[in-house]
């Protein structure tokens, strides 16, 4: 039976560390603050905002909300971002995306107006550059950071390890590969056009699946001794809920360690955003 790598254990430890750091920052006159920029009232955004606010306040991080009209112009949105950039009391910014349809073509340009030092969600090109250069210019996206946080929490050293990542998106698979290579892992990134994904996965020591395909990783993809991190979040009609990319019942008896879905990567991802705000606040003192 595989050991379960549980998001709640990782977040408990992370929250404890953050609470201590926030208390320390407050003694130095810095109150770590997240600014949430929301355009309109999309239900998904409201749900995420509620969760992020709760998690921030639980560790002492303050939250400022800026709610803008859904039909705001590009110029007005950029002006808001510039105000936030100039506001020293704000350390991190979460701006919900995708932006409304009339701003979609300008989304990259608008995101890049955010000061990368406040880019706790990893949406600017300079955050990406910092990740590739392994320099603290901004922040990586939260989900790949959550993968690394889980491995760290359970003391899994990736140095020299063969890791197969299934999925090559710019928000999950690719940055996960960079973060793991920065730690000297040997990474094989597979995507929809890759050959022999099953064999490549079965040969790896760690599998990170981020394809977004329900049940993609089956018994044939895995071998004894492996660690499987399931990033996938897919609607599963059989259980009328969410499941990962990994066919859990088939894979769990074979491998050594595995993250469940739900209760694995997703649980950690939401706390990473808040930990990035704390780090951004710490960096202002350096
Ligand atoms: P995406 O659709 O942008 O990218 C999917 C990637 O997987 C692509 O590179 C594609 O080529 C590859 N792929 C698809 N089918 C494949 C196959 N059969 N074999 C090999 N590669 C294949 O998706 P995304 O935004 O990167 O998200 C991936 C999954 O992670 C989704 O299920 C998403 O819901 C989930 N997700 C979870 C969290 C979290 O916090 N747990 C956060 C973000 C995304």
mmCIF file of C-alpha atoms and ligand atoms in Angstrom:
data_model
loop_
_atom_site.group_PDB
_atom_site.id
_atom_site.type_symbol
_atom_site.label_atom_id
_atom_site.label_comp_id
_atom_site.label_asym_id
_atom_site.label_seq_id
_atom_site.Cartn_x
_atom_site.Cartn_y
_atom_site.Cartn_z
ATOM 1 C CA UNK A 1 0.000 0.000 0.000
ATOM 2 C CA UNK A 2 1.411 3.378 -1.041
ATOM 3 C CA UNK A 3 2.056 6.174 1.419
ATOM 4 C CA UNK A 4 -0.366 9.018 0.761
ATOM 5 C CA UNK A 5 1.210 12.443 0.373
ATOM 6 C CA UNK A 6 -1.517 14.585 1.886
ATOM 7 C CA UNK A 7 -2.052 18.235 1.051
ATOM 8 C CA UNK A 8 -3.401 18.957 4.534
ATOM 9 C CA UNK A 9 -0.151 17.800 6.167
ATOM 10 C CA UNK A 10 1.883 20.008 3.847
ATOM 11 C CA UNK A 11 -0.349 23.055 4.374
ATOM 12 C CA UNK A 12 -0.384 22.604 8.167
ATOM 13 C CA UNK A 13 3.413 22.831 8.212
ATOM 14 C CA UNK A 14 3.438 25.676 5.688
ATOM 15 C CA UNK A 15 0.830 27.650 7.652
ATOM 16 C CA UNK A 16 2.810 27.219 10.854
ATOM 17 C CA UNK A 17 5.952 28.588 9.188
ATOM 18 C CA UNK A 18 4.002 31.457 7.631
ATOM 19 C CA UNK A 19 2.316 32.445 10.889
ATOM 20 C CA UNK A 20 5.739 32.735 12.540
ATOM 21 C CA UNK A 21 7.160 34.745 9.630
ATOM 22 C CA UNK A 22 4.176 37.121 9.579
ATOM 23 C CA UNK A 23 4.526 37.727 13.344
ATOM 24 C CA UNK A 24 8.241 38.467 12.828
ATOM 25 C CA UNK A 25 7.501 40.848 9.934
ATOM 26 C CA UNK A 26 4.924 42.707 12.023
ATOM 27 C CA UNK A 27 7.541 43.325 14.723
ATOM 28 C CA UNK A 28 9.537 45.077 11.973
ATOM 29 C CA UNK A 29 6.576 47.227 10.946
ATOM 30 C CA UNK A 30 5.628 45.233 7.850
ATOM 31 C CA UNK A 31 2.108 43.833 7.544
ATOM 32 C CA UNK A 32 2.124 41.379 4.616
ATOM 33 C CA UNK A 33 -0.798 42.314 2.393
ATOM 34 C CA UNK A 34 -2.415 40.627 -0.587
ATOM 35 C CA UNK A 35 -4.369 42.769 -3.038
ATOM 36 C CA UNK A 36 -7.077 40.977 -5.016
ATOM 37 C CA UNK A 37 -8.157 42.619 -8.264
ATOM 38 C CA UNK A 38 -11.467 41.246 -9.508
ATOM 39 C CA UNK A 39 -13.348 42.321 -12.608
ATOM 40 C CA UNK A 40 -17.049 41.622 -12.290
ATOM 41 C CA UNK A 41 -18.735 38.899 -10.253
ATOM 42 C CA UNK A 42 -17.826 35.561 -11.870
ATOM 43 C CA UNK A 43 -18.866 32.781 -9.448
ATOM 44 C CA UNK A 44 -15.501 30.939 -9.799
ATOM 45 C CA UNK A 45 -13.614 34.150 -8.937
ATOM 46 C CA UNK A 46 -15.844 34.818 -5.934
ATOM 47 C CA UNK A 47 -15.292 31.287 -4.612
ATOM 48 C CA UNK A 48 -11.524 31.550 -5.057
ATOM 49 C CA UNK A 49 -11.495 35.006 -3.464
ATOM 50 C CA UNK A 50 -13.371 33.732 -0.427
ATOM 51 C CA UNK A 51 -10.938 30.824 0.006
ATOM 52 C CA UNK A 52 -7.830 32.968 -0.501
ATOM 53 C CA UNK A 53 -9.107 35.575 1.987
ATOM 54 C CA UNK A 54 -9.756 32.908 4.606
ATOM 55 C CA UNK A 55 -6.330 31.323 4.133
ATOM 56 C CA UNK A 56 -4.564 34.698 4.210
ATOM 57 C CA UNK A 57 -6.302 35.887 7.359
ATOM 58 C CA UNK A 58 -5.634 32.545 9.080
ATOM 59 C CA UNK A 59 -1.895 33.290 9.024
ATOM 60 C CA UNK A 60 -2.183 37.043 9.628
ATOM 61 C CA UNK A 61 -1.847 38.242 6.018
ATOM 62 C CA UNK A 62 -4.121 41.217 5.303
ATOM 63 C CA UNK A 63 -6.294 41.324 2.178
ATOM 64 C CA UNK A 64 -7.320 44.407 0.177
ATOM 65 C CA UNK A 65 -9.951 43.945 -2.503
ATOM 66 C CA UNK A 66 -10.328 46.045 -5.604
ATOM 67 C CA UNK A 67 -13.513 45.250 -7.492
ATOM 68 C CA UNK A 68 -13.769 46.751 -10.959
ATOM 69 C CA UNK A 69 -16.499 46.814 -13.539
ATOM 70 C CA UNK A 70 -16.409 43.961 -16.057
ATOM 71 C CA UNK A 71 -16.446 46.485 -18.906
ATOM 72 C CA UNK A 72 -13.491 48.514 -17.616
ATOM 73 C CA UNK A 73 -11.184 49.828 -20.350
ATOM 74 C CA UNK A 74 -7.631 48.617 -20.825
ATOM 75 C CA UNK A 75 -6.316 52.067 -19.835
ATOM 76 C CA UNK A 76 -8.344 52.145 -16.594
ATOM 77 C CA UNK A 77 -7.196 48.638 -15.638
ATOM 78 C CA UNK A 78 -3.561 49.526 -16.294
ATOM 79 C CA UNK A 79 -4.001 52.695 -14.201
ATOM 80 C CA UNK A 80 -5.286 50.524 -11.314
ATOM 81 C CA UNK A 81 -2.326 48.157 -11.654
ATOM 82 C CA UNK A 82 0.043 51.125 -11.574
ATOM 83 C CA UNK A 83 -1.591 52.450 -8.407
ATOM 84 C CA UNK A 84 -1.153 49.034 -6.793
ATOM 85 C CA UNK A 85 2.482 48.915 -7.944
ATOM 86 C CA UNK A 86 3.102 52.276 -6.271
ATOM 87 C CA UNK A 87 1.360 51.334 -3.019
ATOM 88 C CA UNK A 88 4.069 50.187 -0.579
ATOM 89 C CA UNK A 89 1.478 48.676 1.758
ATOM 90 C CA UNK A 90 0.668 46.001 -0.894
ATOM 91 C CA UNK A 91 3.144 43.127 -1.222
ATOM 92 C CA UNK A 92 1.364 40.690 -3.533
ATOM 93 C CA UNK A 93 -1.342 40.913 -6.187
ATOM 94 C CA UNK A 94 -3.816 38.337 -7.422
ATOM 95 C CA UNK A 95 -5.675 39.463 -10.536
ATOM 96 C CA UNK A 96 -8.356 37.072 -11.691
ATOM 97 C CA UNK A 97 -8.060 35.775 -15.215
ATOM 98 C CA UNK A 98 -9.035 35.215 -17.902
ATOM 99 C CA UNK A 99 -9.798 38.885 -18.289
ATOM 100 C CA UNK A 100 -13.158 39.819 -19.866
ATOM 101 C CA UNK A 101 -13.376 39.102 -23.607
ATOM 102 C CA UNK A 102 -12.766 42.710 -24.744
ATOM 103 C CA UNK A 103 -9.390 42.677 -22.904
ATOM 104 C CA UNK A 104 -8.298 39.168 -23.933
ATOM 105 C CA UNK A 105 -6.026 40.293 -26.810
ATOM 106 C CA UNK A 106 -4.228 42.662 -24.427
ATOM 107 C CA UNK A 107 -4.039 40.229 -21.495
ATOM 108 C CA UNK A 108 -0.288 39.571 -21.741
ATOM 109 C CA UNK A 109 0.490 43.291 -22.027
ATOM 110 C CA UNK A 110 -1.801 44.111 -19.082
ATOM 111 C CA UNK A 111 -0.330 41.359 -16.879
ATOM 112 C CA UNK A 112 3.178 42.582 -17.658
ATOM 113 C CA UNK A 113 2.336 46.007 -16.202
ATOM 114 C CA UNK A 114 2.325 44.410 -12.743
ATOM 115 C CA UNK A 115 5.537 44.921 -10.758
ATOM 116 C CA UNK A 116 7.115 41.415 -10.795
ATOM 117 C CA UNK A 117 8.087 41.849 -7.131
ATOM 118 C CA UNK A 118 4.336 41.769 -6.368
ATOM 119 C CA UNK A 119 3.539 39.040 -8.914
ATOM 120 C CA UNK A 120 2.714 36.290 -6.403
ATOM 121 C CA UNK A 121 0.686 34.350 -9.008
ATOM 122 C CA UNK A 122 3.493 34.213 -11.588
ATOM 123 C CA UNK A 123 1.705 36.023 -14.438
ATOM 124 C CA UNK A 124 4.479 38.333 -15.686
ATOM 125 C CA UNK A 125 7.256 37.564 -18.127
ATOM 126 C CA UNK A 126 9.794 38.729 -15.549
ATOM 127 C CA UNK A 127 8.506 36.142 -13.074
ATOM 128 C CA UNK A 128 9.119 33.503 -15.754
ATOM 129 C CA UNK A 129 12.577 34.920 -16.432
ATOM 130 C CA UNK A 130 13.363 34.784 -12.712
ATOM 131 C CA UNK A 131 12.313 31.156 -12.599
ATOM 132 C CA UNK A 132 14.478 30.240 -15.596
ATOM 133 C CA UNK A 133 17.434 32.197 -14.198
ATOM 134 C CA UNK A 134 16.755 30.802 -10.695
ATOM 135 C CA UNK A 135 16.704 34.364 -9.362
ATOM 136 C CA UNK A 136 14.105 36.007 -7.093
ATOM 137 C CA UNK A 137 12.731 38.458 -9.696
ATOM 138 C CA UNK A 138 9.104 37.437 -9.172
ATOM 139 C CA UNK A 139 7.361 34.148 -8.384
ATOM 140 C CA UNK A 140 6.670 30.891 -10.229
ATOM 141 C CA UNK A 141 3.024 29.950 -10.799
ATOM 142 C CA UNK A 142 1.466 28.439 -7.663
ATOM 143 C CA UNK A 143 0.693 24.911 -8.883
ATOM 144 C CA UNK A 144 4.244 23.881 -9.848
ATOM 145 C CA UNK A 145 5.445 25.500 -6.611
ATOM 146 C CA UNK A 146 2.956 23.248 -4.787
ATOM 147 C CA UNK A 147 4.496 20.164 -6.422
ATOM 148 C CA UNK A 148 7.929 21.184 -5.125
ATOM 149 C CA UNK A 149 6.495 22.029 -1.681
ATOM 150 C CA UNK A 150 4.980 18.544 -1.374
ATOM 151 C CA UNK A 151 8.244 16.849 -2.340
ATOM 152 C CA UNK A 152 10.147 19.045 0.133
ATOM 153 C CA UNK A 153 7.696 18.439 2.951
ATOM 154 C CA UNK A 154 8.082 14.681 2.673
ATOM 155 C CA UNK A 155 11.866 14.950 2.437
ATOM 156 C CA UNK A 156 12.029 13.710 -1.159
ATOM 157 C CA UNK A 157 15.323 14.932 -2.595
ATOM 158 C CA UNK A 158 15.031 15.190 -6.389
ATOM 159 C CA UNK A 159 18.765 15.651 -7.012
ATOM 160 C CA UNK A 160 19.750 13.398 -9.900
ATOM 161 C CA UNK A 161 16.338 11.710 -9.961
ATOM 162 C CA UNK A 162 14.589 10.811 -13.215
ATOM 163 C CA UNK A 163 11.287 12.645 -13.304
ATOM 164 C CA UNK A 164 8.652 12.221 -15.987
ATOM 165 C CA UNK A 165 6.230 15.123 -16.253
ATOM 166 C CA UNK A 166 3.131 14.416 -18.322
ATOM 167 C CA UNK A 167 1.810 17.764 -19.574
ATOM 168 C CA UNK A 168 3.708 20.743 -20.955
ATOM 169 C CA UNK A 169 1.487 23.784 -20.342
ATOM 170 C CA UNK A 170 3.083 27.117 -19.494
ATOM 171 C CA UNK A 171 1.271 27.273 -16.152
ATOM 172 C CA UNK A 172 1.952 23.765 -14.857
ATOM 173 C CA UNK A 173 4.093 21.242 -16.778
ATOM 174 C CA UNK A 174 6.772 23.548 -18.142
ATOM 175 C CA UNK A 175 7.389 25.575 -14.953
ATOM 176 C CA UNK A 176 7.338 22.346 -12.923
ATOM 177 C CA UNK A 177 10.126 21.069 -15.184
ATOM 178 C CA UNK A 178 12.154 24.262 -14.658
ATOM 179 C CA UNK A 179 11.709 24.253 -10.867
ATOM 180 C CA UNK A 180 12.750 20.603 -10.693
ATOM 181 C CA UNK A 181 15.725 21.130 -13.029
ATOM 182 C CA UNK A 182 16.789 24.033 -10.803
ATOM 183 C CA UNK A 183 17.068 21.331 -8.142
ATOM 184 C CA UNK A 184 19.193 19.159 -10.402
ATOM 185 C CA UNK A 185 16.546 16.615 -11.333
ATOM 186 C CA UNK A 186 16.686 14.927 -14.735
ATOM 187 C CA UNK A 187 13.370 15.801 -16.305
ATOM 188 C CA UNK A 188 11.539 14.263 -19.252
ATOM 189 C CA UNK A 189 8.538 16.385 -20.243
ATOM 190 C CA UNK A 190 5.861 14.554 -22.238
ATOM 191 C CA UNK A 191 2.937 16.123 -24.094
ATOM 192 C CA UNK A 192 0.148 15.115 -26.396
ATOM 193 C CA UNK A 193 2.561 14.499 -29.323
ATOM 194 C CA UNK A 194 5.156 12.546 -27.315
ATOM 195 C CA UNK A 195 5.843 8.921 -28.223
ATOM 196 C CA UNK A 196 5.852 6.076 -25.719
ATOM 197 C CA UNK A 197 4.626 8.117 -22.756
ATOM 198 C CA UNK A 198 3.718 4.936 -20.893
ATOM 199 C CA UNK A 199 7.266 3.546 -21.148
ATOM 200 C CA UNK A 200 8.864 6.893 -20.281
ATOM 201 C CA UNK A 201 6.658 7.218 -17.198
ATOM 202 C CA UNK A 202 7.273 3.632 -16.074
ATOM 203 C CA UNK A 203 11.066 4.156 -16.262
ATOM 204 C CA UNK A 204 11.014 7.345 -14.131
ATOM 205 C CA UNK A 205 11.528 7.522 -10.380
ATOM 206 C CA UNK A 206 8.942 10.265 -9.947
ATOM 207 C CA UNK A 207 5.895 10.930 -12.155
ATOM 208 C CA UNK A 208 4.163 14.314 -12.156
ATOM 209 C CA UNK A 209 0.960 14.132 -14.154
ATOM 210 C CA UNK A 210 -0.553 17.421 -15.342
ATOM 211 C CA UNK A 211 -2.343 16.455 -18.537
ATOM 212 C CA UNK A 212 -5.921 17.083 -17.487
ATOM 213 C CA UNK A 213 -7.080 13.644 -18.699
ATOM 214 C CA UNK A 214 -9.158 11.565 -16.345
ATOM 215 C CA UNK A 215 -7.554 8.176 -15.677
ATOM 216 C CA UNK A 216 -4.674 8.739 -18.141
ATOM 217 C CA UNK A 217 -2.024 7.239 -15.862
ATOM 218 C CA UNK A 218 -2.871 3.582 -15.360
ATOM 219 C CA UNK A 219 -1.105 0.493 -14.040
ATOM 220 C CA UNK A 220 0.972 0.277 -17.249
ATOM 221 C CA UNK A 221 2.514 3.715 -16.645
ATOM 222 C CA UNK A 222 3.934 2.909 -13.221
ATOM 223 C CA UNK A 223 6.394 0.609 -11.491
ATOM 224 C CA UNK A 224 7.175 -0.358 -7.898
ATOM 225 C CA UNK A 225 9.116 2.224 -5.863
ATOM 226 C CA UNK A 226 7.801 5.240 -7.754
ATOM 227 C CA UNK A 227 6.408 8.490 -6.376
ATOM 228 C CA UNK A 228 3.343 9.800 -8.206
ATOM 229 C CA UNK A 229 2.221 13.429 -7.956
ATOM 230 C CA UNK A 230 -1.183 13.933 -9.552
ATOM 231 C CA UNK A 231 -1.853 17.542 -10.550
ATOM 232 C CA UNK A 232 -4.886 16.719 -12.693
ATOM 233 C CA UNK A 233 -8.317 17.994 -11.684
ATOM 234 C CA UNK A 234 -10.946 16.423 -13.867
ATOM 235 C CA UNK A 235 -14.678 16.033 -13.577
ATOM 236 C CA UNK A 236 -15.369 12.372 -12.842
ATOM 237 C CA UNK A 237 -18.934 11.377 -13.694
ATOM 238 C CA UNK A 238 -18.492 7.993 -11.960
ATOM 239 C CA UNK A 239 -18.085 9.675 -8.579
ATOM 240 C CA UNK A 240 -19.931 12.888 -9.396
ATOM 241 C CA UNK A 241 -16.876 14.821 -8.218
ATOM 242 C CA UNK A 242 -13.278 15.598 -9.100
ATOM 243 C CA UNK A 243 -10.560 13.032 -9.840
ATOM 244 C CA UNK A 244 -6.988 13.312 -11.039
ATOM 245 C CA UNK A 245 -5.176 12.046 -14.122
ATOM 246 C CA UNK A 246 -4.169 8.931 -12.223
ATOM 247 C CA UNK A 247 -6.396 5.864 -12.095
ATOM 248 C CA UNK A 248 -5.882 5.790 -8.336
ATOM 249 C CA UNK A 249 -7.309 2.332 -7.563
ATOM 250 C CA UNK A 250 -5.040 0.704 -10.194
ATOM 251 C CA UNK A 251 -1.879 2.700 -9.481
ATOM 252 C CA UNK A 252 -1.879 3.027 -5.690
ATOM 253 C CA UNK A 253 -1.187 -0.689 -4.979
ATOM 254 C CA UNK A 254 1.930 -0.604 -7.206
ATOM 255 C CA UNK A 255 3.767 2.615 -6.304
ATOM 256 C CA UNK A 256 5.512 3.792 -3.127
ATOM 257 C CA UNK A 257 3.946 7.207 -2.616
ATOM 258 C CA UNK A 258 1.016 9.009 -4.212
ATOM 259 C CA UNK A 259 -1.000 12.214 -3.879
ATOM 260 C CA UNK A 260 -4.784 11.787 -3.760
ATOM 261 C CA UNK A 261 -7.250 13.956 -5.725
ATOM 262 C CA UNK A 262 -8.863 15.794 -4.094
ATOM 263 C CA UNK A 263 -6.666 16.379 -1.046
ATOM 264 C CA UNK A 264 -3.261 16.559 -2.711
ATOM 265 C CA UNK A 265 -1.727 19.217 -4.965
ATOM 266 C CA UNK A 266 -4.863 21.408 -5.122
ATOM 267 C CA UNK A 267 -4.944 21.809 -1.350
ATOM 268 C CA UNK A 268 -1.340 23.016 -1.319
ATOM 269 C CA UNK A 269 -1.666 25.286 -4.380
ATOM 270 C CA UNK A 270 -4.082 27.626 -2.648
ATOM 271 C CA UNK A 271 -1.701 28.124 0.304
ATOM 272 C CA UNK A 272 1.308 28.754 -1.939
ATOM 273 C CA UNK A 273 -0.168 32.056 -3.117
ATOM 274 C CA UNK A 274 -0.257 33.272 0.477
ATOM 275 C CA UNK A 275 3.278 32.020 1.152
ATOM 276 C CA UNK A 276 4.437 34.022 -1.886
ATOM 277 C CA UNK A 277 2.886 37.165 -0.337
ATOM 278 C CA UNK A 278 4.862 36.535 2.848
ATOM 279 C CA UNK A 279 8.061 36.033 0.834
ATOM 280 C CA UNK A 280 7.366 39.230 -1.157
ATOM 281 C CA UNK A 281 6.961 41.121 2.122
ATOM 282 C CA UNK A 282 10.235 39.632 3.438
ATOM 283 C CA UNK A 283 12.039 40.685 0.269
ATOM 284 C CA UNK A 284 11.076 44.333 0.884
ATOM 285 C CA UNK A 285 13.339 44.245 3.946
ATOM 286 C CA UNK A 286 16.333 42.852 2.052
HETATM 287 P P1 LIG B 1 -3.479 22.290 -20.410
HETATM 288 O O1 LIG B 1 -4.651 21.708 -21.138
HETATM 289 O O2 LIG B 1 -3.099 23.696 -20.642
HETATM 290 O O3 LIG B 1 -2.198 21.384 -20.735
HETATM 291 C C1 LIG B 1 -2.267 19.990 -20.755
HETATM 292 C C2 LIG B 1 -0.948 19.433 -21.198
HETATM 293 O O4 LIG B 1 -1.053 18.012 -21.164
HETATM 294 C C3 LIG B 1 -0.574 19.798 -22.647
HETATM 295 O O5 LIG B 1 0.817 20.058 -22.714
HETATM 296 C C4 LIG B 1 -0.903 18.545 -23.439
HETATM 297 O O6 LIG B 1 -0.069 18.372 -24.583
HETATM 298 C C5 LIG B 1 -0.652 17.448 -22.400
HETATM 299 N N1 LIG B 1 -1.455 16.251 -22.641
HETATM 300 C C6 LIG B 1 -2.801 16.170 -22.795
HETATM 301 N N2 LIG B 1 -3.163 14.891 -23.017
HETATM 302 C C7 LIG B 1 -2.043 14.151 -22.985
HETATM 303 C C8 LIG B 1 -1.768 12.782 -23.164
HETATM 304 N N3 LIG B 1 -2.748 11.902 -23.452
HETATM 305 N N4 LIG B 1 -0.488 12.373 -23.068
HETATM 306 C C9 LIG B 1 0.510 13.254 -22.802
HETATM 307 N N5 LIG B 1 0.311 14.571 -22.638
HETATM 308 C C10 LIG B 1 -0.951 15.012 -22.732
HETATM 309 O O7 LIG B 1 -3.778 22.016 -18.860
HETATM 310 P P2 LIG B 1 -3.147 22.702 -17.531
HETATM 311 O O8 LIG B 1 -3.726 24.041 -17.348
HETATM 312 O O9 LIG B 1 -1.669 22.533 -17.556
HETATM 313 O O10 LIG B 1 -3.757 21.752 -16.426
HETATM 314 C C11 LIG B 1 -3.459 20.367 -16.392
HETATM 315 C C12 LIG B 1 -4.308 19.695 -15.334
HETATM 316 O O11 LIG B 1 -3.932 20.228 -14.066
HETATM 317 C C13 LIG B 1 -5.818 19.959 -15.460
HETATM 318 O O12 LIG B 1 -6.509 18.822 -15.036
HETATM 319 C C14 LIG B 1 -6.066 21.102 -14.498
HETATM 320 O O13 LIG B 1 -7.385 21.122 -14.026
HETATM 321 C C15 LIG B 1 -5.091 20.735 -13.426
HETATM 322 N N6 LIG B 1 -4.684 21.861 -12.581
HETATM 323 C C16 LIG B 1 -4.653 21.613 -11.257
HETATM 324 C C17 LIG B 1 -4.254 22.609 -10.394
HETATM 325 C C18 LIG B 1 -4.168 22.303 -8.939
HETATM 326 O O14 LIG B 1 -4.009 23.204 -8.141
HETATM 327 N N7 LIG B 1 -4.258 21.026 -8.569
HETATM 328 C C19 LIG B 1 -3.906 23.881 -10.879
HETATM 329 C C20 LIG B 1 -3.908 24.085 -12.265
HETATM 330 C C21 LIG B 1 -4.286 23.053 -13.110
#
